[in-house]
Amino acid sequence: MAEELLRGAGIAALLCTDLAAFEQALDEDTCFAIVAEEALRQADLRGIAATLAAQPAWSDLPFIVLTRRESASPREASAERLAELFGNVSFLERPFHPRTFVSVARTALKGRQRQYEARARIEELRESEQQLRTALLAGRLGSWQIDLATMALSASATCKALFGRGPDDALSFADLIRCIHPEDRRRVEDAIRGELAPDADLAMEFRVAWPDGSIRWADIRARLVRDGHGGRGRLVGVSSDITERKDADGQLRRSNETLEERVAERTAELERAHAAMLTQIAHRERAEEQLRQAQKMEMIGQLTGGVAHDFNNLLMAVLSNLDLLRRHVAGNPDGERLIDIASQGAQRGAALTQRLLAFARRQDLQLVPTNLVDLVRGMTDLLARSIGDAVELRLDLPIRSPPVMVDVNQIELALLNLVVNARDAMPEGGTLRIRIDSAKATGDGDLPAGQYTRLVVIDSGHGMDAETLKKATEPFFTTKELGKGTGLGLSMIHGLAIQLRGALRLTSEVGRGTRAELWLPIAAAADQPEAEAPEAAAPPPPAAAPAAAEKHRILVVDDDPLIAMTTAMMLSHLGHEVLEASSGKQALEILQREDGVDLLITDYSMPKMTGAQLAEAARAMHPDLPVLLATGYAELPAGEKIDLPRLGKPYRREQLDAEIRKLLAGGSA
């Protein structure tokens, strides 16, 4: 069955009938492996472990282990053993939905493809390094670098030879200074230890005294490379032996003017080698940064793309049926109140999904000028309930603060996340401070120069060490126990701050608590009306009975029977005749045999034929047929060219009615 599902998804698969064949098939060209847990029990897995241990650094072969439901303890022990053995392993419990299996397989395939991209980049870097070594060898140049914080020196064999040392001889910075001619020593040491501008070059010629007493001339060229953490950085450069040129200077000056040409040629050669080295360094740093960013976005994409559609479908079923149920409990105050509470909970789930999609897909934020003081005061009751009685909440707020251009909902969510993180860091209780003040950035860090409003959250919790603090904003990194945190809170706040042209700054010390600062630029038009702090969302109004409308024949297509049934019921309550199909193929068959279909409502994500493909095929049969695309995704995948009116899931009966009226009245089709 698994092989057929993979083949249906366009993924080639090799079926192994025993564990020995499975082990033999594992190599670098294997994209991912699927194995039943029963085949691994009591089996000798040392061969597989050895194969995985021998993987190159870029490789982390994904495994999908098909498990059966059983008692918690044996399953956890088995899962822990397999996770330790395989490393990159996902567990899928049987029985599973075919679509879930295909989704997990595609996720594993995409992860492996990213590894292959990393392999290609590593090969490119290795080739670049080889080219650099060839260039240095061709130019008879030695390479060296000095860490200006520790004055630690590393030098190539060619560079050591210039100072009279063998390839295996040690050469420290102090040894190098002692090798320099006494008349040149102070000048060279002062130049190396002195302050250099970030873009300035160091170029010097000096004499070197070899152990045998002979004098050689050395030429060094270097540039300062900053470390990005405020330190002095390091000098990276090349060296060459110019003794022959120096010896010939006098004779050449007397005999002809060729000296100038030769010096220019030699200098150009050094500059070309130097430029080649700096270019390779820049290319390497750029490639590493691109790889890191691609890996982060891959993790976010795996989460949002895999769950958004199914989660919105579930919320669609809940909200729609609550709408329909409201009609049956009209006049029952307790029933209506319970429906209102359930609707609010489902709407909060839908809002959370949209915020996650907005971060992952970089959708536009709804920016309004907002006074943060009013916003925090409006959330005080919510924040106090969130932290509980064991934590003391202290507010240090000015009377007013300059407005900032923000998305109010996202800032509220960010503040709530910071407060909950602070609460979890104080399990025995403590003090939580929320402060708003103004600050100025000079433009020499991660923020452009200008005035900012800071929203500061300070706790007295257990704090974080330097390594944990460094990873705190990475997606899915969390210090909370399993099931207590997703690792998305700080990464979402970090992404939001960057989108708002601000920054999230964290400082922490073990045992001394954590300080989180959200820097937000002050709005350019300071005289604009300040946004009022948003009030708590009111419960949705009772669904009004639809106005009398013309009855239409509507074809509903959705591969999820729960959604199809719910949509059909809503349409029936609106007075329409409903035809149902569970796939694009079945929908086309209905359109061929049925006349008088007034409207096609189709889901986007369906196996074998998407909603967009169905719309194209349906319009080929009935060019004037209006089509409404219902989807749980925030946006359609790249490459979809068809322009269809869309209704985002979850939607209410009133929204569905409004879209139908607009389409059948001659609106966008």
mmCIF file with all atom_site columns, C-alpha atoms in Angstrom, residues 293 295-305 308 350-366 407 410 413-414 417 472-477 486-500 504 634-635:
data_model
loop_
_atom_site.group_PDB
_atom_site.id
_atom_site.type_symbol
_atom_site.label_atom_id
_atom_site.label_alt_id
_atom_site.label_comp_id
_atom_site.label_asym_id
_atom_site.label_entity_id
_atom_site.label_seq_id
_atom_site.pdbx_PDB_ins_code
_atom_site.Cartn_x
_atom_site.Cartn_y
_atom_site.Cartn_z
_atom_site.occupancy
_atom_site.B_iso_or_equiv
_atom_site.pdbx_formal_charge
_atom_site.auth_seq_id
_atom_site.auth_comp_id
_atom_site.auth_asym_id
_atom_site.auth_atom_id
_atom_site.pdbx_PDB_model_num
ATOM 1  C CA . GLN A 1 293 ? 18.324 31.181 6.005  1.00 0.00 ? 293 GLN A CA 1
ATOM 2  C CA . GLN A 1 295 ? 17.226 25.885 6.543  1.00 0.00 ? 295 GLN A CA 1
ATOM 3  C CA . LYS A 1 296 ? 15.210 28.178 8.825  1.00 0.00 ? 296 LYS A CA 1
ATOM 4  C CA . MET A 1 297 ? 12.574 28.826 6.190  1.00 0.00 ? 297 MET A CA 1
ATOM 5  C CA . GLU A 1 298 ? 12.398 25.117 5.420  1.00 0.00 ? 298 GLU A CA 1
ATOM 6  C CA . MET A 1 299 ? 11.513 24.393 9.030  1.00 0.00 ? 299 MET A CA 1
ATOM 7  C CA . ILE A 1 300 ? 8.828  27.066 9.062  1.00 0.00 ? 300 ILE A CA 1
ATOM 8  C CA . GLY A 1 301 ? 7.445  25.833 5.734  1.00 0.00 ? 301 GLY A CA 1
ATOM 9  C CA . GLN A 1 302 ? 7.233  22.252 6.991  1.00 0.00 ? 302 GLN A CA 1
ATOM 10 C CA . LEU A 1 303 ? 5.027  23.399 9.859  1.00 0.00 ? 303 LEU A CA 1
ATOM 11 C CA . THR A 1 304 ? 2.717  25.867 8.110  1.00 0.00 ? 304 THR A CA 1
ATOM 12 C CA . GLY A 1 305 ? 2.277  24.079 4.789  1.00 0.00 ? 305 GLY A CA 1
ATOM 13 C CA . ALA A 1 308 ? -2.733 24.886 7.851  1.00 0.00 ? 308 ALA A CA 1
ATOM 14 C CA . ALA A 1 350 ? -8.378 30.419 13.183 1.00 0.00 ? 350 ALA A CA 1
ATOM 15 C CA . ALA A 1 351 ? -6.640 33.675 14.144 1.00 0.00 ? 351 ALA A CA 1
ATOM 16 C CA . LEU A 1 352 ? -3.636 31.730 15.482 1.00 0.00 ? 352 LEU A CA 1
ATOM 17 C CA . THR A 1 353 ? -3.326 29.801 12.213 1.00 0.00 ? 353 THR A CA 1
ATOM 18 C CA . GLN A 1 354 ? -3.459 33.024 10.188 1.00 0.00 ? 354 GLN A CA 1
ATOM 19 C CA . ARG A 1 355 ? -0.745 34.621 12.337 1.00 0.00 ? 355 ARG A CA 1
ATOM 20 C CA . LEU A 1 356 ? 1.525  31.634 11.843 1.00 0.00 ? 356 LEU A CA 1
ATOM 21 C CA . LEU A 1 357 ? 0.940  31.766 8.079  1.00 0.00 ? 357 LEU A CA 1
ATOM 22 C CA . ALA A 1 358 ? 1.567  35.504 8.066  1.00 0.00 ? 358 ALA A CA 1
ATOM 23 C CA . PHE A 1 359 ? 5.012  34.957 9.623  1.00 0.00 ? 359 PHE A CA 1
ATOM 24 C CA . ALA A 1 360 ? 5.987  32.055 7.378  1.00 0.00 ? 360 ALA A CA 1
ATOM 25 C CA . ARG A 1 361 ? 4.742  33.568 4.099  1.00 0.00 ? 361 ARG A CA 1
ATOM 26 C CA . ARG A 1 362 ? 5.624  37.210 4.861  1.00 0.00 ? 362 ARG A CA 1
ATOM 27 C CA . GLN A 1 363 ? 2.109  38.474 4.284  1.00 0.00 ? 363 GLN A CA 1
ATOM 28 C CA . ASP A 1 364 ? 1.373  42.179 4.752  1.00 0.00 ? 364 ASP A CA 1
ATOM 29 C CA . LEU A 1 365 ? 0.702  43.349 8.293  1.00 0.00 ? 365 LEU A CA 1
ATOM 30 C CA . GLN A 1 366 ? -2.233 45.638 9.123  1.00 0.00 ? 366 GLN A CA 1
ATOM 31 C CA . ASP A 1 407 ? -0.183 45.445 13.748 1.00 0.00 ? 407 ASP A CA 1
ATOM 32 C CA . GLN A 1 410 ? 0.478  40.789 16.425 1.00 0.00 ? 410 GLN A CA 1
ATOM 33 C CA . LEU A 1 413 ? 0.317  38.242 20.773 1.00 0.00 ? 413 LEU A CA 1
ATOM 34 C CA . ALA A 1 414 ? 4.034  39.107 21.055 1.00 0.00 ? 414 ALA A CA 1
ATOM 35 C CA . ASN A 1 417 ? 4.156  35.338 24.519 1.00 0.00 ? 417 ASN A CA 1
ATOM 36 C CA . ALA A 1 472 ? 16.580 31.421 21.787 1.00 0.00 ? 472 ALA A CA 1
ATOM 37 C CA . THR A 1 473 ? 15.093 32.969 18.619 1.00 0.00 ? 473 THR A CA 1
ATOM 38 C CA . GLU A 1 474 ? 15.723 29.984 16.365 1.00 0.00 ? 474 GLU A CA 1
ATOM 39 C CA . PRO A 1 475 ? 12.509 28.313 15.100 1.00 0.00 ? 475 PRO A CA 1
ATOM 40 C CA . PHE A 1 476 ? 11.406 25.306 17.196 1.00 0.00 ? 476 PHE A CA 1
ATOM 41 C CA . PHE A 1 477 ? 14.146 25.753 19.815 1.00 0.00 ? 477 PHE A CA 1
ATOM 42 C CA . THR A 1 486 ? 6.478  24.724 20.426 1.00 0.00 ? 486 THR A CA 1
ATOM 43 C CA . GLY A 1 487 ? 9.612  26.862 20.188 1.00 0.00 ? 487 GLY A CA 1
ATOM 44 C CA . LEU A 1 488 ? 7.805  29.327 17.899 1.00 0.00 ? 488 LEU A CA 1
ATOM 45 C CA . GLY A 1 489 ? 7.080  32.177 20.349 1.00 0.00 ? 489 GLY A CA 1
ATOM 46 C CA . LEU A 1 490 ? 10.392 34.052 20.290 1.00 0.00 ? 490 LEU A CA 1
ATOM 47 C CA . SER A 1 491 ? 11.057 33.265 16.617 1.00 0.00 ? 491 SER A CA 1
ATOM 48 C CA . MET A 1 492 ? 7.659  34.764 15.677 1.00 0.00 ? 492 MET A CA 1
ATOM 49 C CA . ILE A 1 493 ? 8.385  37.876 17.783 1.00 0.00 ? 493 ILE A CA 1
ATOM 50 C CA . HIS A 1 494 ? 11.840 38.161 16.191 1.00 0.00 ? 494 HIS A CA 1
ATOM 51 C CA . GLY A 1 495 ? 10.332 37.923 12.685 1.00 0.00 ? 495 GLY A CA 1
ATOM 52 C CA . LEU A 1 496 ? 7.591  40.432 13.567 1.00 0.00 ? 496 LEU A CA 1
ATOM 53 C CA . ALA A 1 497 ? 10.142 42.934 14.886 1.00 0.00 ? 497 ALA A CA 1
ATOM 54 C CA . ILE A 1 498 ? 12.185 42.715 11.675 1.00 0.00 ? 498 ILE A CA 1
ATOM 55 C CA . GLN A 1 499 ? 9.044  43.180 9.551  1.00 0.00 ? 499 GLN A CA 1
ATOM 56 C CA . LEU A 1 500 ? 8.256  46.321 11.567 1.00 0.00 ? 500 LEU A CA 1
ATOM 57 C CA . LEU A 1 504 ? 14.104 41.960 19.501 1.00 0.00 ? 504 LEU A CA 1
ATOM 58 C CA . ALA A 1 634 ? -3.312 31.822 3.146  1.00 0.00 ? 634 ALA A CA 1
ATOM 59 C CA . GLU A 1 635 ? -2.188 31.922 -0.476 1.00 0.00 ? 635 GLU A CA 1
#
